[in-house]
mmCIF file of C-alpha atoms and ligand atoms in Angstrom:
data_model
loop_
_atom_site.group_PDB
_atom_site.id
_atom_site.type_symbol
_atom_site.label_atom_id
_atom_site.label_comp_id
_atom_site.label_asym_id
_atom_site.label_seq_id
_atom_site.Cartn_x
_atom_site.Cartn_y
_atom_site.Cartn_z
ATOM 1 C CA MET A 32 72.448 31.111 4.211
ATOM 2 C CA VAL A 33 70.561 29.258 6.567
ATOM 3 C CA SER A 34 73.331 26.605 8.032
ATOM 4 C CA PHE A 35 71.419 23.634 8.958
ATOM 5 C CA HIS A 36 67.718 22.468 7.842
ATOM 6 C CA ILE A 37 65.122 21.046 10.262
ATOM 7 C CA ARG A 38 63.082 17.642 7.885
ATOM 8 C CA PRO A 39 59.902 18.956 7.310
ATOM 9 C CA SER A 40 58.144 16.839 8.826
ATOM 10 C CA TRP A 41 54.775 18.562 9.703
ATOM 11 C CA PHE A 42 54.358 18.480 5.721
ATOM 12 C CA LEU A 43 51.161 16.289 5.060
ATOM 13 C CA PRO A 44 51.159 12.544 4.120
ATOM 14 C CA GLU A 45 50.504 12.318 0.735
ATOM 15 C CA SER A 46 48.824 9.373 1.391
ATOM 16 C CA ALA A 47 46.221 11.697 3.307
ATOM 17 C CA ALA A 48 45.725 14.472 0.945
ATOM 18 C CA THR A 49 46.113 12.534 -2.124
ATOM 19 C CA PRO A 50 43.554 11.371 -3.767
ATOM 20 C CA GLU A 51 44.096 7.855 -4.545
ATOM 21 C CA ASN A 52 44.537 7.202 -8.468
ATOM 22 C CA GLN A 53 46.814 10.225 -8.348
ATOM 23 C CA TYR A 54 48.777 8.762 -5.377
ATOM 24 C CA ALA A 55 48.368 5.675 -7.011
ATOM 25 C CA SER A 56 50.387 6.522 -10.190
ATOM 26 C CA ARG A 57 52.955 8.741 -7.562
ATOM 27 C CA ARG A 58 53.975 6.005 -5.856
ATOM 28 C CA LYS A 59 55.075 3.823 -8.884
ATOM 29 C CA PHE A 60 55.987 6.875 -10.876
ATOM 30 C CA LEU A 61 58.655 7.015 -7.261
ATOM 31 C CA ARG A 62 59.043 3.084 -7.688
ATOM 32 C CA ASP A 63 59.862 3.836 -10.973
ATOM 33 C CA LEU A 64 62.323 6.378 -10.750
ATOM 34 C CA GLY A 65 64.199 3.899 -7.272
ATOM 35 C CA LEU A 66 63.507 6.245 -4.935
ATOM 36 C CA GLY A 67 60.118 4.909 -3.578
ATOM 37 C CA ALA A 68 61.861 2.503 -1.282
ATOM 38 C CA LEU A 69 63.866 5.527 0.519
ATOM 39 C CA GLY A 70 60.747 7.261 1.285
ATOM 40 C CA LEU A 71 62.180 9.683 -0.221
ATOM 41 C CA GLY A 72 59.769 12.892 -1.683
ATOM 42 C CA THR A 73 58.719 16.021 -3.260
ATOM 43 C CA ALA A 74 61.704 17.946 -2.631
ATOM 44 C CA SER A 75 64.219 15.500 -2.964
ATOM 45 C CA LEU A 76 62.779 15.226 -6.763
ATOM 46 C CA LEU A 77 63.287 18.558 -6.937
ATOM 47 C CA PRO A 78 65.551 18.767 -10.094
ATOM 48 C CA SER A 79 68.724 21.686 -9.611
ATOM 49 C CA CYS A 80 68.655 25.660 -9.692
ATOM 50 C CA SER A 81 70.548 25.230 -13.412
ATOM 51 C CA ASP A 82 67.315 23.002 -14.386
ATOM 52 C CA PRO A 83 63.809 24.419 -16.724
ATOM 53 C CA GLU A 84 62.050 24.959 -14.479
ATOM 54 C CA TRP A 85 64.831 26.955 -12.895
ATOM 55 C CA GLU A 86 64.885 28.987 -16.186
ATOM 56 C CA HIS A 87 61.409 28.924 -16.431
ATOM 57 C CA PHE A 88 60.235 29.879 -13.099
ATOM 58 C CA GLY A 89 63.564 31.650 -11.381
ATOM 59 C CA ASN A 90 64.798 34.926 -10.193
ATOM 60 C CA LYS A 91 67.796 34.761 -12.301
ATOM 61 C CA GLY A 92 69.894 37.550 -10.144
ATOM 62 C CA GLY A 93 66.323 39.706 -10.033
ATOM 63 C CA THR A 94 66.214 42.367 -6.846
ATOM 64 C CA LEU A 95 65.413 41.345 -3.523
ATOM 65 C CA PHE A 96 63.639 43.596 -2.382
ATOM 66 C CA PRO A 97 60.114 45.474 -4.694
ATOM 67 C CA PRO A 98 61.214 49.529 -5.440
ATOM 68 C CA ASP A 99 60.132 51.493 -1.941
ATOM 69 C CA ARG A 100 57.213 53.646 -2.731
ATOM 70 C CA PRO A 101 55.996 56.354 -0.721
ATOM 71 C CA GLY A 102 55.602 55.765 3.222
ATOM 72 C CA PHE A 103 58.728 53.424 3.327
ATOM 73 C CA PRO A 104 60.289 52.683 5.321
ATOM 74 C CA ALA A 105 57.807 53.647 7.818
ATOM 75 C CA PRO A 106 57.474 54.473 11.460
ATOM 76 C CA ARG A 107 58.416 52.213 13.969
ATOM 77 C CA ASN A 108 55.565 51.809 16.333
ATOM 78 C CA GLN A 109 57.451 51.982 20.214
ATOM 79 C CA ARG A 110 54.999 50.080 21.426
ATOM 80 C CA PHE A 111 56.464 47.162 19.834
ATOM 81 C CA ASP A 112 59.952 48.439 19.080
ATOM 82 C CA GLY A 113 61.830 44.817 20.011
ATOM 83 C CA SER A 114 64.495 46.453 21.331
ATOM 84 C CA SER A 115 64.903 43.319 24.179
ATOM 85 C CA LEU A 116 64.721 41.372 19.938
ATOM 86 C CA GLN A 117 67.703 40.111 18.178
ATOM 87 C CA THR A 118 66.517 41.092 14.788
ATOM 88 C CA THR A 119 66.600 37.245 12.938
ATOM 89 C CA PRO A 120 69.280 38.993 9.582
ATOM 90 C CA ALA A 121 66.720 39.634 6.291
ATOM 91 C CA SER A 122 69.685 37.342 4.152
ATOM 92 C CA ILE A 123 68.115 35.118 6.547
ATOM 93 C CA ALA A 124 64.412 35.283 6.324
ATOM 94 C CA THR A 125 64.558 35.279 2.501
ATOM 95 C CA THR A 126 65.848 32.829 2.106
ATOM 96 C CA HIS A 127 63.813 29.752 4.236
ATOM 97 C CA ASN A 128 60.495 30.333 3.053
ATOM 98 C CA ASN A 129 56.582 28.636 3.865
ATOM 99 C CA PHE A 130 55.229 29.106 0.394
ATOM 100 C CA TYR A 131 53.961 26.015 -1.287
ATOM 101 C CA GLU A 132 52.657 27.922 -4.085
ATOM 102 C CA PHE A 133 56.331 27.646 -5.210
ATOM 103 C CA SER A 134 57.972 24.894 -3.279
ATOM 104 C CA THR A 135 57.666 22.510 -0.166
ATOM 105 C CA ASP A 136 61.460 23.241 -0.384
ATOM 106 C CA GLN A 137 62.370 26.191 2.106
ATOM 107 C CA SER A 138 65.875 27.062 0.419
ATOM 108 C CA ARG A 139 64.492 27.214 -3.143
ATOM 109 C CA VAL A 140 61.178 29.560 -2.603
ATOM 110 C CA HIS A 141 62.714 32.631 -3.324
ATOM 111 C CA LYS A 142 64.692 31.103 -6.313
ATOM 112 C CA LEU A 143 60.662 30.356 -8.245
ATOM 113 C CA THR A 144 59.292 33.573 -7.724
ATOM 114 C CA GLY A 145 60.670 35.336 -11.381
ATOM 115 C CA LEU A 146 57.599 35.029 -13.435
ATOM 116 C CA PHE A 147 55.315 35.761 -10.124
ATOM 117 C CA GLU A 148 53.559 39.354 -10.488
ATOM 118 C CA ILE A 149 52.452 41.145 -7.158
ATOM 119 C CA ASP A 150 51.574 44.616 -9.441
ATOM 120 C CA PRO A 151 49.308 45.474 -9.949
ATOM 121 C CA TRP A 152 47.334 43.638 -7.803
ATOM 122 C CA THR A 153 44.107 44.486 -6.038
ATOM 123 C CA VAL A 154 42.214 42.761 -2.626
ATOM 124 C CA GLU A 155 38.822 42.264 -2.852
ATOM 125 C CA ILE A 156 36.679 43.080 0.171
ATOM 126 C CA SER A 157 33.384 41.556 -0.067
ATOM 127 C CA GLY A 158 30.836 39.967 2.659
ATOM 128 C CA LEU A 159 29.266 42.682 5.980
ATOM 129 C CA VAL A 160 31.340 45.645 5.299
ATOM 130 C CA ASN A 161 29.896 48.900 4.772
ATOM 131 C CA LYS A 162 32.465 49.843 2.446
ATOM 132 C CA PRO A 163 33.488 45.999 -0.216
ATOM 133 C CA GLY A 164 35.301 46.732 -3.614
ATOM 134 C CA HIS A 165 38.574 45.662 -5.033
ATOM 135 C CA TYR A 166 41.075 47.504 -3.421
ATOM 136 C CA SER A 167 44.799 48.473 -4.768
ATOM 137 C CA ILE A 168 47.706 47.681 -2.250
ATOM 138 C CA GLN A 169 47.902 52.323 -2.582
ATOM 139 C CA ASP A 170 44.400 52.075 -1.969
ATOM 140 C CA LEU A 171 44.224 50.397 1.335
ATOM 141 C CA GLU A 172 47.625 51.934 2.779
ATOM 142 C CA THR A 173 46.105 55.492 1.638
ATOM 143 C CA LEU A 174 43.187 54.013 4.656
ATOM 144 C CA VAL A 175 46.060 53.081 6.863
ATOM 145 C CA PRO A 176 49.221 54.652 7.219
ATOM 146 C CA LEU A 177 51.736 52.198 7.637
ATOM 147 C CA GLU A 178 53.532 51.393 10.755
ATOM 148 C CA GLU A 179 56.875 48.532 11.873
ATOM 149 C CA ARG A 180 56.472 46.615 14.458
ATOM 150 C CA VAL A 181 59.044 43.683 15.587
ATOM 151 C CA TYR A 182 57.428 40.677 15.859
ATOM 152 C CA ARG A 183 58.314 37.108 17.277
ATOM 153 C CA PHE A 184 57.218 34.321 14.651
ATOM 154 C CA ARG A 185 56.994 31.177 15.565
ATOM 155 C CA CYS A 186 56.854 27.900 12.578
ATOM 156 C CA VAL A 187 54.829 25.313 13.585
ATOM 157 C CA GLU A 188 57.718 23.491 12.612
ATOM 158 C CA ALA A 189 59.260 24.319 16.528
ATOM 159 C CA TRP A 190 61.688 27.190 14.662
ATOM 160 C CA SER A 191 61.872 31.067 15.546
ATOM 161 C CA MET A 192 62.862 34.375 13.672
ATOM 162 C CA VAL A 193 62.262 38.080 14.577
ATOM 163 C CA LEU A 194 61.101 40.474 12.329
ATOM 164 C CA PRO A 195 60.726 44.355 11.178
ATOM 165 C CA TRP A 196 57.342 43.836 9.778
ATOM 166 C CA THR A 197 55.837 47.052 8.114
ATOM 167 C CA GLY A 198 52.227 47.003 7.614
ATOM 168 C CA ILE A 199 47.956 48.296 8.372
ATOM 169 C CA PRO A 200 46.868 47.286 11.616
ATOM 170 C CA LEU A 201 44.413 44.619 10.463
ATOM 171 C CA GLY A 202 41.977 46.720 13.477
ATOM 172 C CA LYS A 203 42.252 49.849 12.247
ATOM 173 C CA LEU A 204 41.403 48.534 9.092
ATOM 174 C CA CYS A 205 38.450 46.971 9.837
ATOM 175 C CA GLU A 206 36.927 49.846 11.299
ATOM 176 C CA GLN A 207 37.676 51.968 7.751
ATOM 177 C CA LEU A 208 35.299 49.622 6.246
ATOM 178 C CA GLU A 209 32.768 49.849 7.789
ATOM 179 C CA VAL A 210 32.472 46.100 9.707
ATOM 180 C CA GLN A 211 29.133 45.172 10.386
ATOM 181 C CA PRO A 212 27.931 44.290 13.233
ATOM 182 C CA ALA A 213 26.579 40.640 12.223
ATOM 183 C CA ALA A 214 30.475 39.924 11.239
ATOM 184 C CA ARG A 215 31.945 37.472 13.284
ATOM 185 C CA TYR A 216 34.424 36.073 11.453
ATOM 186 C CA LEU A 217 37.362 37.170 8.503
ATOM 187 C CA ARG A 218 37.987 34.229 5.243
ATOM 188 C CA LEU A 219 41.750 35.383 3.879
ATOM 189 C CA THR A 220 42.411 33.678 0.257
ATOM 190 C CA SER A 221 45.347 33.923 -1.113
ATOM 191 C CA PHE A 222 46.270 34.381 -5.153
ATOM 192 C CA HIS A 223 46.028 30.987 -7.508
ATOM 193 C CA LYS A 224 48.030 31.516 -10.940
ATOM 194 C CA PRO A 225 49.070 27.742 -11.831
ATOM 195 C CA ASP A 226 51.261 29.534 -14.323
ATOM 196 C CA GLN A 227 52.744 32.095 -12.060
ATOM 197 C CA ALA A 228 54.386 29.779 -8.954
ATOM 198 C CA PRO A 229 55.176 26.031 -9.592
ATOM 199 C CA GLY A 230 54.027 24.329 -6.573
ATOM 200 C CA PHE A 231 50.001 24.590 -8.057
ATOM 201 C CA LYS A 232 50.295 21.882 -10.721
ATOM 202 C CA LYS A 233 53.495 20.115 -9.249
ATOM 203 C CA MET A 234 51.486 20.307 -6.395
ATOM 204 C CA SER A 235 47.974 19.655 -7.360
ATOM 205 C CA TYR A 236 46.061 18.103 -4.613
ATOM 206 C CA TYR A 237 46.269 20.411 -2.359
ATOM 207 C CA PRO A 238 42.736 22.062 -2.595
ATOM 208 C CA TRP A 239 43.891 25.584 -3.627
ATOM 209 C CA PRO A 240 43.880 27.997 -3.331
ATOM 210 C CA TYR A 241 45.323 28.407 0.314
ATOM 211 C CA TYR A 242 42.781 29.732 2.126
ATOM 212 C CA GLU A 243 42.605 31.249 6.629
ATOM 213 C CA SER A 244 40.566 32.257 9.013
ATOM 214 C CA LEU A 245 40.451 35.188 11.390
ATOM 215 C CA ARG A 246 38.153 35.246 14.714
ATOM 216 C CA LEU A 247 37.194 38.807 14.409
ATOM 217 C CA ASP A 248 37.887 39.786 17.521
ATOM 218 C CA GLU A 249 41.557 38.519 17.046
ATOM 219 C CA ALA A 250 40.767 40.179 13.342
ATOM 220 C CA MET A 251 40.589 43.239 15.911
ATOM 221 C CA ASN A 252 43.401 42.745 17.774
ATOM 222 C CA GLU A 253 46.080 45.201 18.004
ATOM 223 C CA LEU A 254 48.671 42.676 17.756
ATOM 224 C CA SER A 255 46.637 42.169 13.856
ATOM 225 C CA LEU A 256 48.604 43.444 11.042
ATOM 226 C CA LEU A 257 48.204 43.263 7.137
ATOM 227 C CA ALA A 258 52.184 42.992 6.178
ATOM 228 C CA THR A 259 53.014 44.929 3.065
ATOM 229 C CA GLY A 260 56.639 45.461 3.735
ATOM 230 C CA ILE A 261 59.798 43.981 5.904
ATOM 231 C CA TYR A 262 62.962 45.420 6.945
ATOM 232 C CA GLY A 263 62.121 48.892 5.742
ATOM 233 C CA HIS A 264 60.964 47.876 2.397
ATOM 234 C CA PRO A 265 58.324 46.128 0.072
ATOM 235 C CA LEU A 266 57.740 42.449 0.636
ATOM 236 C CA PRO A 267 59.884 40.427 -1.387
ATOM 237 C CA LYS A 268 57.969 37.904 -3.527
ATOM 238 C CA GLN A 269 58.746 34.746 -1.178
ATOM 239 C CA ASN A 270 57.491 37.061 2.064
ATOM 240 C CA GLY A 271 53.873 36.871 0.724
ATOM 241 C CA ALA A 272 54.348 40.251 -1.859
ATOM 242 C CA PRO A 273 52.097 42.317 -1.763
ATOM 243 C CA ILE A 274 50.325 41.615 1.319
ATOM 244 C CA ARG A 275 49.813 38.757 4.187
ATOM 245 C CA LEU A 276 48.516 38.256 7.489
ATOM 246 C CA VAL A 277 51.497 38.515 10.715
ATOM 247 C CA VAL A 278 49.475 37.232 13.911
ATOM 248 C CA PRO A 279 52.326 36.752 16.075
ATOM 249 C CA TRP A 280 50.504 34.858 18.933
ATOM 250 C CA LYS A 281 49.820 31.757 16.469
ATOM 251 C CA TYR A 282 51.675 29.885 14.561
ATOM 252 C CA GLY A 283 53.211 30.744 11.266
ATOM 253 C CA LEU A 284 50.298 28.540 9.207
ATOM 254 C CA LYS A 285 47.851 31.476 9.297
ATOM 255 C CA ASN A 286 50.322 34.018 8.625
ATOM 256 C CA ILE A 287 48.735 33.816 4.849
ATOM 257 C CA LYS A 288 50.210 35.158 2.289
ATOM 258 C CA SER A 289 49.763 37.017 -1.151
ATOM 259 C CA ILE A 290 46.259 37.683 -0.375
ATOM 260 C CA VAL A 291 43.797 38.335 -2.897
ATOM 261 C CA ARG A 292 40.315 37.931 -0.643
ATOM 262 C CA ILE A 293 38.820 39.577 2.547
ATOM 263 C CA GLU A 294 35.606 38.364 2.934
ATOM 264 C CA PHE A 295 33.560 39.116 6.482
ATOM 265 C CA ARG A 296 31.389 36.356 7.466
ATOM 266 C CA LYS A 297 28.662 35.636 10.242
ATOM 267 C CA THR A 298 29.608 32.101 9.806
ATOM 268 C CA ARG A 299 33.160 30.339 10.774
ATOM 269 C CA SER A 300 35.091 29.453 7.918
ATOM 270 C CA GLY A 301 37.557 26.642 7.520
ATOM 271 C CA THR A 302 41.893 27.185 7.107
ATOM 272 C CA PHE A 303 44.059 25.389 4.428
ATOM 273 C CA TRP A 304 45.394 23.480 6.696
ATOM 274 C CA ASN A 305 43.766 22.696 10.052
ATOM 275 C CA ALA A 306 41.242 21.044 6.734
ATOM 276 C CA LEU A 307 43.660 18.695 5.831
ATOM 277 C CA GLN A 308 44.779 17.508 9.131
ATOM 278 C CA PRO A 309 42.825 18.540 11.761
ATOM 279 C CA GLN A 310 44.435 16.521 14.062
ATOM 280 C CA GLU A 311 47.356 18.304 13.701
ATOM 281 C CA PHE A 312 46.818 21.692 13.144
ATOM 282 C CA SER A 313 44.060 23.561 14.798
ATOM 283 C CA TRP A 314 41.384 26.099 13.498
ATOM 284 C CA LEU A 315 43.181 28.003 15.944
ATOM 285 C CA SER A 316 47.173 27.352 16.246
ATOM 286 C CA ASN A 317 47.902 29.603 18.857
ATOM 287 C CA VAL A 318 51.530 29.153 20.081
ATOM 288 C CA ASP A 319 50.847 26.414 23.100
ATOM 289 C CA PRO A 320 54.044 25.341 24.455
ATOM 290 C CA ARG A 321 51.452 22.975 26.684
ATOM 291 C CA ILE A 322 50.359 21.338 23.798
ATOM 292 C CA PRO A 323 52.844 18.916 21.936
ATOM 293 C CA HIS A 324 51.565 18.379 18.318
ATOM 294 C CA PRO A 325 51.078 14.548 17.468
ATOM 295 C CA ARG A 326 54.805 14.938 16.402
ATOM 296 C CA TRP A 327 56.805 16.554 18.816
ATOM 297 C CA SER A 328 57.357 19.299 21.726
ATOM 298 C CA GLN A 329 56.166 22.327 21.604
ATOM 299 C CA ALA A 330 58.346 23.095 24.849
ATOM 300 C CA THR A 331 61.091 24.174 22.817
ATOM 301 C CA GLU A 332 61.854 26.412 19.870
ATOM 302 C CA LYS A 333 65.066 26.648 17.344
ATOM 303 C CA ARG A 334 66.523 30.619 16.526
ATOM 304 C CA ILE A 335 66.649 29.724 12.893
ATOM 305 C CA ASP A 336 69.661 32.427 12.181
ATOM 306 C CA THR A 337 71.285 31.796 16.334
ATOM 307 C CA GLY A 338 70.164 27.790 16.381
ATOM 308 C CA GLU A 339 69.822 28.477 19.416
ATOM 309 C CA LYS A 340 67.043 26.544 21.396
ATOM 310 C CA GLN A 341 64.907 28.377 23.710
ATOM 311 C CA LYS A 342 61.406 27.498 25.516
ATOM 312 C CA THR A 343 58.612 29.104 23.616
ATOM 313 C CA LEU A 344 56.209 31.667 25.476
ATOM 314 C CA LEU A 345 52.155 30.923 25.391
ATOM 315 C CA TYR A 346 50.564 33.335 22.841
ATOM 316 C CA ASN A 347 54.713 33.432 21.772
ATOM 317 C CA GLY A 348 54.979 36.118 24.456
ATOM 318 C CA TYR A 349 51.935 38.006 23.849
ATOM 319 C CA GLY A 350 49.446 36.988 26.242
ATOM 320 C CA GLU A 351 49.307 40.672 28.104
ATOM 321 C CA SER A 352 47.728 41.612 24.299
ATOM 322 C CA VAL A 353 45.501 38.244 23.587
ATOM 323 C CA GLN A 354 45.099 36.150 26.416
ATOM 324 C CA ARG A 355 41.729 37.447 26.978
ATOM 325 C CA LEU A 356 40.300 36.510 23.677
ATOM 326 C CA TYR A 357 40.500 32.838 24.793
ATOM 327 C CA ARG A 358 39.364 33.256 28.497
ATOM 328 C CA PRO A 359 35.893 30.753 29.046
ATOM 329 C CA LYS A 360 33.245 32.772 28.609
HETATM 330 N N1 MTE B 94 50.590 31.484 2.931
HETATM 331 C C1 MTE B 94 50.953 31.265 1.439
HETATM 332 N N2 MTE B 94 49.788 31.107 0.798
HETATM 333 N N3 MTE B 94 51.257 29.868 1.087
HETATM 334 C C2 MTE B 94 51.926 28.611 1.803
HETATM 335 O O1 MTE B 94 52.668 27.922 1.782
HETATM 336 N N4 MTE B 94 53.046 28.680 4.972
HETATM 337 C C3 MTE B 94 52.950 29.844 5.656
HETATM 338 C C4 MTE B 94 52.728 30.945 5.965
HETATM 339 N N5 MTE B 94 51.515 31.611 4.868
HETATM 340 C C5 MTE B 94 52.011 28.954 3.464
HETATM 341 C C6 MTE B 94 51.351 30.548 4.154
HETATM 342 C C7 MTE B 94 53.736 28.650 6.544
HETATM 343 S S1 MTE B 94 53.073 26.784 7.002
HETATM 344 C C8 MTE B 94 54.474 29.469 6.862
HETATM 345 S S2 MTE B 94 55.558 29.271 8.476
HETATM 346 C C9 MTE B 94 54.770 31.088 7.308
HETATM 347 O O2 MTE B 94 53.595 31.277 6.062
HETATM 348 C C10 MTE B 94 55.921 31.220 6.837
HETATM 349 O O3 MTE B 94 56.225 33.010 6.196
HETATM 350 P P1 MTE B 94 57.954 33.312 4.806
HETATM 351 O O4 MTE B 94 58.143 32.374 4.818
HETATM 352 O O5 MTE B 94 57.871 34.399 5.200
HETATM 353 O O6 MTE B 94 58.661 32.777 7.102
#
């Protein structure tokens, strides 16, 4: 279990995101409860595990990983074998999650995924691509074989982990889908099922669904992965099942979970957090210890499992693979 709690201080202040009338009535709600003056927010109002929400959305002791399917466990790509890195225990990576569709309380997300349906699932591929369509996870895993890679993971909140992902190299998928020469960007969209995840209704002031964007040359980079597994098994729901993006040189917020659509575009699209808080979350969101977040330094990070403080590396240590993408042209 996580032995400490980092205050999720990068959370969007409600005053910035909430339409004024909703914000005002929420402030009144907090005041009525006597909590407003204390500055207590949504997480503090969340009910305990034996409450109706838990009963409704809760996992009720379900298994951690969905059943293995063909392709699992996948062979490890020796270029990314992570032999010099200490992997974060699964018990921590699967119980400390940022997934606002379920909760802003990182320790509660895994308890609220019981109603989330991940099978069947399709990913719509659209836009400037010769092979558009609705692809099942198995279709995608057949197009490009699965492999395992160990990557560092750095959240914008200044904590980090090391995770063994199983997934499809995104660049190889783009080749299989025959992305057209005019394509320059990808827009990736997450699921939007308000009856299956409590955050949609509870935080209706957010512009759901969660969405992200990448440049095509970023997507084609050897590091970019569409993960469908972790720790040698299919992804648990709280980690973004059944398919999520992994771009390890960028802050965690770029790693969009539970993807339902990938659109190849000529023009740049926005991102969920950059649209809400551009001064706090840049469009690129590359890990960069030289650029502090407006409210804290990014020079160091804390390993979520060991509590160890370590220096943050430019591009999270992946400069050799990605720095050429950002050289001035
Ligand atoms: N994707 C969706 N759909 N919703 C989210 O709230 N949070 C992001 C990212 N992808 C998020 C998301 C953030 S802020 C982080 S740090 C990572 O997921 C967390 O991934 P993890 O829970 O597997 O560690």
